[in-house]
Coordinates of C-alpha atoms in Angstrom, one line a residue:
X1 CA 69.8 77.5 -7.9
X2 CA 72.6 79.9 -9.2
X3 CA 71.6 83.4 -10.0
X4 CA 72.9 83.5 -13.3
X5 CA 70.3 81.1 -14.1
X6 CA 67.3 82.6 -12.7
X7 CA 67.6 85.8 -12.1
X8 CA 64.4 86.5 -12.2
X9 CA 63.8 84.5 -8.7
X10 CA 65.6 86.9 -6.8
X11 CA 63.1 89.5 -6.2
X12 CA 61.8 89.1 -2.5
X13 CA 59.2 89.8 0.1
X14 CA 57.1 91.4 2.9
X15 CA 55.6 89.7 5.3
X16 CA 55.8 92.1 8.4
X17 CA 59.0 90.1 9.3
X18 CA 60.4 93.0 11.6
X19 CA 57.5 92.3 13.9
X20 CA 57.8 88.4 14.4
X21 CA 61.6 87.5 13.8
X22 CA 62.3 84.4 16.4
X23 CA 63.8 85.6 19.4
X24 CA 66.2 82.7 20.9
X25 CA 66.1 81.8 24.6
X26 CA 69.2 81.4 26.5
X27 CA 68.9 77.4 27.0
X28 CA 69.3 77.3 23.4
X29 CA 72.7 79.1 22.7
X30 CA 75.5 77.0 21.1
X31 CA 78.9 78.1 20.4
X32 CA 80.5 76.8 17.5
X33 CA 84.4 77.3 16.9
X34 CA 85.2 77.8 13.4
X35 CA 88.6 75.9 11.8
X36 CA 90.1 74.4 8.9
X37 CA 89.3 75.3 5.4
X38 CA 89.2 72.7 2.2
X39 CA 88.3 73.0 -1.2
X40 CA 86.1 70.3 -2.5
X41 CA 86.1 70.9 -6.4
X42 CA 88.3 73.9 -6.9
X43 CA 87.0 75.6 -10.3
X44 CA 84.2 76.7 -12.2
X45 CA 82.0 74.8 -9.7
X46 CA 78.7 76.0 -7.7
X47 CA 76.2 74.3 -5.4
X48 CA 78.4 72.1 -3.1
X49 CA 76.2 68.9 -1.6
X50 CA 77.3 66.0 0.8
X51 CA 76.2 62.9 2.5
X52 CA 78.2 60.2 4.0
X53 CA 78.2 56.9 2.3
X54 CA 77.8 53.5 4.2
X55 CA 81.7 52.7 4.1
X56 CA 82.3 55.5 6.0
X57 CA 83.7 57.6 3.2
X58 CA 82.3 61.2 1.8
X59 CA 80.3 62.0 -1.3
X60 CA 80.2 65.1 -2.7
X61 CA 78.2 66.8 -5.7
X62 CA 78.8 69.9 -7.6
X63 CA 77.7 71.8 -10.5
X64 CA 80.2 72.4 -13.4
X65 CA 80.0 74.8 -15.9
X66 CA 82.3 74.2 -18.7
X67 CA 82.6 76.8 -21.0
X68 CA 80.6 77.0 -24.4
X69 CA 78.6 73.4 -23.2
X70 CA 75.7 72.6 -21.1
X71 CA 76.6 72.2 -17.4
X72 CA 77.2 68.8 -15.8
X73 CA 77.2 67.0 -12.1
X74 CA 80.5 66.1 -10.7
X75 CA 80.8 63.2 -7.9
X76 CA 83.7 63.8 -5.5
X77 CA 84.8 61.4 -2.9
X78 CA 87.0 61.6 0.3
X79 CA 88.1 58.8 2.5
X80 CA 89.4 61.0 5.6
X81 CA 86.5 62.4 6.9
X82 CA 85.8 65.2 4.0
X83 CA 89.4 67.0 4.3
X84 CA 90.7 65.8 0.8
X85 CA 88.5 65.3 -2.4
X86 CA 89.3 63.5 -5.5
X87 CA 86.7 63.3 -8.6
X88 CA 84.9 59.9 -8.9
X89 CA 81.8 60.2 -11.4
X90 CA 80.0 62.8 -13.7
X91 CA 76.2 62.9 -14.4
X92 CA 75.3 64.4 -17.8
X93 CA 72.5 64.7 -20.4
X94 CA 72.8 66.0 -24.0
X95 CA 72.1 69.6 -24.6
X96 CA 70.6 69.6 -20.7
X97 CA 71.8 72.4 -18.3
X98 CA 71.9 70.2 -14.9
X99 CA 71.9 71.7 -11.3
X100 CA 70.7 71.6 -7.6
X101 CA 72.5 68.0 -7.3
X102 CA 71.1 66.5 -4.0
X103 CA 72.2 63.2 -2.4
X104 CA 70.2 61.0 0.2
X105 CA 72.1 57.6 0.8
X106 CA 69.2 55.4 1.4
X107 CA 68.8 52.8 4.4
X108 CA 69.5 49.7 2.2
X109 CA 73.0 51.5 0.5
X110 CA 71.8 53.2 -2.4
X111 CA 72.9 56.6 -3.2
X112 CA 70.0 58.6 -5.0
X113 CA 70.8 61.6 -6.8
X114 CA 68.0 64.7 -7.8
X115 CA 68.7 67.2 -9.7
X116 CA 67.3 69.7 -11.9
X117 CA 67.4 69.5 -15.3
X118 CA 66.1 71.7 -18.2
X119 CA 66.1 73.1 -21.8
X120 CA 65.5 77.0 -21.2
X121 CA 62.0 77.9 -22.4
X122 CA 60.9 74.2 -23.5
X123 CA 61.5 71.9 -21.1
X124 CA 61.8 71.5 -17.0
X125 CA 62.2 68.1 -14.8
X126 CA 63.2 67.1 -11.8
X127 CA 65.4 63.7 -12.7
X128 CA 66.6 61.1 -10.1
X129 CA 69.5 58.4 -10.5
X130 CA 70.6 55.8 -8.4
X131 CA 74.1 54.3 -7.6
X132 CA 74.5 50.7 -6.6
X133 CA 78.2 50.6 -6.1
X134 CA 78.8 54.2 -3.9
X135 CA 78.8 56.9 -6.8
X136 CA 80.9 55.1 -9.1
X137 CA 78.2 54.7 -11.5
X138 CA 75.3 56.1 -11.9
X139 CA 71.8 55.2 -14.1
X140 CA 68.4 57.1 -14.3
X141 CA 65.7 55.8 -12.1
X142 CA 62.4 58.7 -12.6
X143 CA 61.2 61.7 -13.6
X144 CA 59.9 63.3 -10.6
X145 CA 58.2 65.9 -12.2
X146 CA 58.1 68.2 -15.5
X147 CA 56.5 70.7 -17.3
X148 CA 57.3 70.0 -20.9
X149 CA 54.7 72.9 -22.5
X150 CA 56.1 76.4 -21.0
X151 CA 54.9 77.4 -24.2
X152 CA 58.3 79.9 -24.2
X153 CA 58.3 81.0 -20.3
X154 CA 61.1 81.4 -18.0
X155 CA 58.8 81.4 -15.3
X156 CA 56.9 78.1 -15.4
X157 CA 59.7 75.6 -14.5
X158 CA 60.6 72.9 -11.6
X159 CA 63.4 73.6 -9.6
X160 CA 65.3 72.2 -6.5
X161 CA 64.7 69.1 -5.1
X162 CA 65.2 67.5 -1.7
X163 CA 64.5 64.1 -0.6
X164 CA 64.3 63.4 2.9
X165 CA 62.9 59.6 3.8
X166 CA 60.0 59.5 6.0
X167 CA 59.3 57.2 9.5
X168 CA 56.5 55.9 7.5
X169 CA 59.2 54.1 4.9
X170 CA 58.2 56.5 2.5
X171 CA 60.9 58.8 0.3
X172 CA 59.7 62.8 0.3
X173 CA 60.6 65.2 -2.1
X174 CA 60.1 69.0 -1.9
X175 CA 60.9 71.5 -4.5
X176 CA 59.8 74.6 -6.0
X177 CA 56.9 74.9 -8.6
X178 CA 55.8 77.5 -10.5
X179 CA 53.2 75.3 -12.2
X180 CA 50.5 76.7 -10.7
X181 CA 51.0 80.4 -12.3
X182 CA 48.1 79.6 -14.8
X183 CA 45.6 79.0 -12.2
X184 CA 42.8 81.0 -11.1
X185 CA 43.7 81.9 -8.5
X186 CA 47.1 82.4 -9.5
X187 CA 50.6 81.4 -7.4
X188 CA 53.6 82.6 -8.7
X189 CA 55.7 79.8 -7.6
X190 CA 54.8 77.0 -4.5
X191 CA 56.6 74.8 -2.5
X192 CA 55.1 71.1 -3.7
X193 CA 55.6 67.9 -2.6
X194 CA 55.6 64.5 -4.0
X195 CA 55.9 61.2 -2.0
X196 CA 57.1 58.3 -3.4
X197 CA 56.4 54.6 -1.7
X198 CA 59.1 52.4 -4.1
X199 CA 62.2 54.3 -3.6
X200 CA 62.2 57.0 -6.2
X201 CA 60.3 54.6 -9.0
X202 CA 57.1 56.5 -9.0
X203 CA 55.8 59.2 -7.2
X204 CA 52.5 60.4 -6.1
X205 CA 50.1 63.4 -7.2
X206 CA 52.0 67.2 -6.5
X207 CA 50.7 68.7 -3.0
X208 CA 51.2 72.0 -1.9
X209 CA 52.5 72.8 1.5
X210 CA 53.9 76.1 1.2
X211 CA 52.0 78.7 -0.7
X212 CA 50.7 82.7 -0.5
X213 CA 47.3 82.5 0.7
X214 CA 44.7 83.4 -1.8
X215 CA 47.4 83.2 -4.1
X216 CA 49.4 86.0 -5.6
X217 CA 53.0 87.3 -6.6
X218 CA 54.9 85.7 -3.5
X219 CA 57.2 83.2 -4.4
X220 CA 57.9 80.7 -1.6
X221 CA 60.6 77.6 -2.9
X222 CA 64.5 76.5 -1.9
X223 CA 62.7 74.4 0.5
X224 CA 64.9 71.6 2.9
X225 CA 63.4 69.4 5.4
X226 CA 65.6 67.7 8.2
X227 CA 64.2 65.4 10.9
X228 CA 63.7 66.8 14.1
X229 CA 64.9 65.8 17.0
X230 CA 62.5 63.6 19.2
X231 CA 60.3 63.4 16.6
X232 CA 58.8 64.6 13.3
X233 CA 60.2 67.6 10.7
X234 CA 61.4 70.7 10.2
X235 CA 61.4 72.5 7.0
X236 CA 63.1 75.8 5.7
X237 CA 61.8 77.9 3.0
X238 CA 62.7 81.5 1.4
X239 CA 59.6 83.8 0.0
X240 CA 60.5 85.5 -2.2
X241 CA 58.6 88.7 -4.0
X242 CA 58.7 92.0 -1.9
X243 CA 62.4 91.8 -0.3
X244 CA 64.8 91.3 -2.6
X245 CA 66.8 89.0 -0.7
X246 CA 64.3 86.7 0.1
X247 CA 63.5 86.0 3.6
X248 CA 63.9 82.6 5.1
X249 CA 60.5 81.6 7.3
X250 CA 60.1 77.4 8.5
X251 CA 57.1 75.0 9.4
X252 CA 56.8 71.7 11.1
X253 CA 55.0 68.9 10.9
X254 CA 54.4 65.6 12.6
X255 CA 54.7 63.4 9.4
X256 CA 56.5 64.8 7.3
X257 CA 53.2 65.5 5.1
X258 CA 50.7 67.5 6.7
X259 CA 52.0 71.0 6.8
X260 CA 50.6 74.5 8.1
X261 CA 49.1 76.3 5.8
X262 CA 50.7 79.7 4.6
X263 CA 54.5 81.0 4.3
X264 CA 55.5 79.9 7.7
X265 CA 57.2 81.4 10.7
X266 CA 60.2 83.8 9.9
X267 CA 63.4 82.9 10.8
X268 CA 65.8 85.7 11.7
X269 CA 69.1 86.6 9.9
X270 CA 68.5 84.1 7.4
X271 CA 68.0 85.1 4.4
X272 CA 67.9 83.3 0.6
X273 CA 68.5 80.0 -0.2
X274 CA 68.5 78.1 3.6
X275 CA 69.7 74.9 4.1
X276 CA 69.1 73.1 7.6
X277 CA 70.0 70.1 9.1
X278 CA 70.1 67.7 12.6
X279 CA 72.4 66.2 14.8
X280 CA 73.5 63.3 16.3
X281 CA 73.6 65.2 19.9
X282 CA 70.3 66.7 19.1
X283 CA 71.2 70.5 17.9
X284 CA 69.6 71.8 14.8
X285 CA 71.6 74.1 12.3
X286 CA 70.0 76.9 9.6
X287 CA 72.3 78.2 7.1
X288 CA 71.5 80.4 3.6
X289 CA 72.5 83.2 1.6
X290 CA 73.2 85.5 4.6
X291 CA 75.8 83.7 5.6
X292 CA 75.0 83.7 8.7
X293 CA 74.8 80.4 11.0
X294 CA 71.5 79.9 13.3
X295 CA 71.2 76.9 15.9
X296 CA 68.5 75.6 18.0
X297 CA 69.0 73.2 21.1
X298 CA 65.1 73.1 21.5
X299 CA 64.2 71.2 18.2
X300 CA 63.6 74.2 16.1
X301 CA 61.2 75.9 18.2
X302 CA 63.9 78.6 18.8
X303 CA 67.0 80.0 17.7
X304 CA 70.1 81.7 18.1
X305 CA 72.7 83.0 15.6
X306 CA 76.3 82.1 16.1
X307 CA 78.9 85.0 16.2
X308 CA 81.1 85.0 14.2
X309 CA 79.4 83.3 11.6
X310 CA 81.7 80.2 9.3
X311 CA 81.8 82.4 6.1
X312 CA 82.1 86.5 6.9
X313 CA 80.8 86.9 3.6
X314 CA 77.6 89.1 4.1
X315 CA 74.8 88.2 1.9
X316 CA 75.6 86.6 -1.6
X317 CA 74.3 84.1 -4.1
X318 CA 76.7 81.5 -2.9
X319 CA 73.8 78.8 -1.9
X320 CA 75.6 77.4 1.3
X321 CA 75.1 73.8 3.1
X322 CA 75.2 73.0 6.5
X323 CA 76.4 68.6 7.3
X324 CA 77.1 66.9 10.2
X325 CA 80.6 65.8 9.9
X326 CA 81.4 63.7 13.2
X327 CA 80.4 63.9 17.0
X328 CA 79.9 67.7 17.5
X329 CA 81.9 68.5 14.5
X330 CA 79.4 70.4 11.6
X331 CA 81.1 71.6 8.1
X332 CA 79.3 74.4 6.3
X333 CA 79.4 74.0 2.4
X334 CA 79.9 77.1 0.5
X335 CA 81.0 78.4 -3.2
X336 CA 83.6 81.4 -3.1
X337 CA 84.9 82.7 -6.4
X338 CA 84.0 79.4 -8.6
X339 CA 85.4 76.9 -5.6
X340 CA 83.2 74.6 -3.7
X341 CA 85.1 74.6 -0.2
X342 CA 84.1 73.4 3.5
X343 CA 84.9 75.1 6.4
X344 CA 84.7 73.1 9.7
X345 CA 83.5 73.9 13.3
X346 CA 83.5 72.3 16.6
X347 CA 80.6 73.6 18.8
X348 CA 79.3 72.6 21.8
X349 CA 75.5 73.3 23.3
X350 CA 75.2 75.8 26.6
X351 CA 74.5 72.7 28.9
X352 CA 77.7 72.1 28.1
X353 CA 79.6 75.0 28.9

């Protein structure tokens, strides 16, 4: 989420990452040439997301703040391939701040929608809608999860949801929770997941799959699962709580449920806020804060960072995405000076070269 909002996350972690940063092998390099430049929603907008809908066209959510009123979700839409964007639909609720818009389009057309959504202090959810007609419209379909008795705190709140359907038919959802800061032992904040078996209707008990063994001050969340491919799932995480720029780590699993206990494995030169996704041709792609770009031709088991990276920006709250955009053609979502903008790259794998 944007660090106006929660500053307070921003504080970082140690977890000897110097000694255990992922080295890449060289079958796994992949070059990627960076290219055109276009602005999505063009001001006072954050947290640029994107899926393809079923027609073919793009759909595109981003945060608005307008000034003096709680902040809103703005749908965008292109129809040539993500290089011009025009506003469709808006997602609002009364004297709500809304954030951390994520689309999945789902296998039978639907276009869900998670977000956060909270009154500082007193309330926190996680809210999902649904679109029937490709993002025109929009009504509510669930409370994922809430905490509706902080009792006061800025610290005991739900934040960032993902959904990512499972093999199993079932529809996942990560997010960060800092729930579990009352417990004995006590967790800062966790990365929890829910599973829902309807389509986002209801969802199942909270499950932790990220956490600080033993509990503690570390604050694992941001987390993003992609499908890996040949099989099963790959999720990114930051931790933060000793480095103040959080440091990404990321964990795999078979199901898509049953995850490795602990922070993970660290990821190198990521850092904040990391976004990952699959392709088509079978490369993987880690972006974040950093601003750097990390691929893997090996399914995630190693990695290599692409010089120069899409946005020479150096490390900056600016919450980048990483999409597919056609046959090796990714786009890398980020926010520069209140814009939402995309900047496109062709790359192509070593076996290639």
């Amino acid at each position: 989420m944007d660090a106006l909002a929660r500053p307070l996350r921003r504080s970082g972690l140690a977890l000897g990452f110097a000694a255990l940063l992922v080295a890449a092998q060289p079958a796994t390099a992949t070059t990627v040439e960076w290219g055109d430049t276009v602005t999505v929603d063009a001001a006072n907008a954050g947290w640029g997301r994107l899926a393809r809908l079923p027609d073919g066209r793009w759909l595109a959510v981003t945060t608005h703040y307008p000034k003096g009123r709680p902040t809103t979700l703005q749908l965008l839409v292109s129809d040539d391939n993500a290089r011009t964007w025009a506003p469709l639909s808006s997602v609002s609720e009364p004297g709500r701040l809304l954030d951390n818009g994520e689309l999945r389009v789902m296998p039978d057309g639907r276009v869900l929608l998670a977000m956060r959504s909270l009154i500082d202090r007193r309330s926190y959810r996680l809210n999902l809608y649904a679109s029937d007609d490709q993002g025109r419209q929009w009504h509510f379909l669930s409370t994922i999860t809430a905490n509706e008795t902080p009792r006061g705190r800025k610290d005991r709140g739900v934040w960032e949801p993902v959904l990512t359907p499972l093999q199993d038919g079932s529809l996942s959802v990560v997010y960060a929770d800092e729930t579990r800061a009352d417990e004995t032992p006590s967790y800062n904040q966790v990365v929890s997941q829910r599973i829902s078996n309807d389509g986002g209707r209801t969802w199942s008990a909270a499950a932790t799959i990220a956490e600080q063994p033993g509990g503690g001050r570390l604050r694992p969340g941001m987390p993003v699962i992609s499908a890996r491919p040949g099989g099963g799932y790959l999720m990114v995480l930051e931790t933060c709580g000793d480095d103040p720029q959080c440091p990404v780590s990321y964990k795999t699993s078979t199901d898509g449920r049953t995850w490795p206990v602990g922070l993970g494995t660290p990821l190198a030169d990521q850092k904040c806020g990391p976004h990952v996704m699959s392709t088509a041709s079978g490369a993987m792609f880690v972006t974040s804060c950093l601003n750097e770009v990390s691929a893997s031709g090996d399914a995630g088991t190693t990695w290599k960072t692409i010089r120069p990276p899409a946005w020479p920006l150096g490390f900056r709250h600016s919450w980048p995405a990483v999409v597919e955009i056609g046959p090796q053609e990714i786009g890398v979502v980020n926010v520069v000076e209140g814009a939402v903008q995309i900047r496109f790259g062709t790359y192509r794998p070593s076996s290639e070269r």
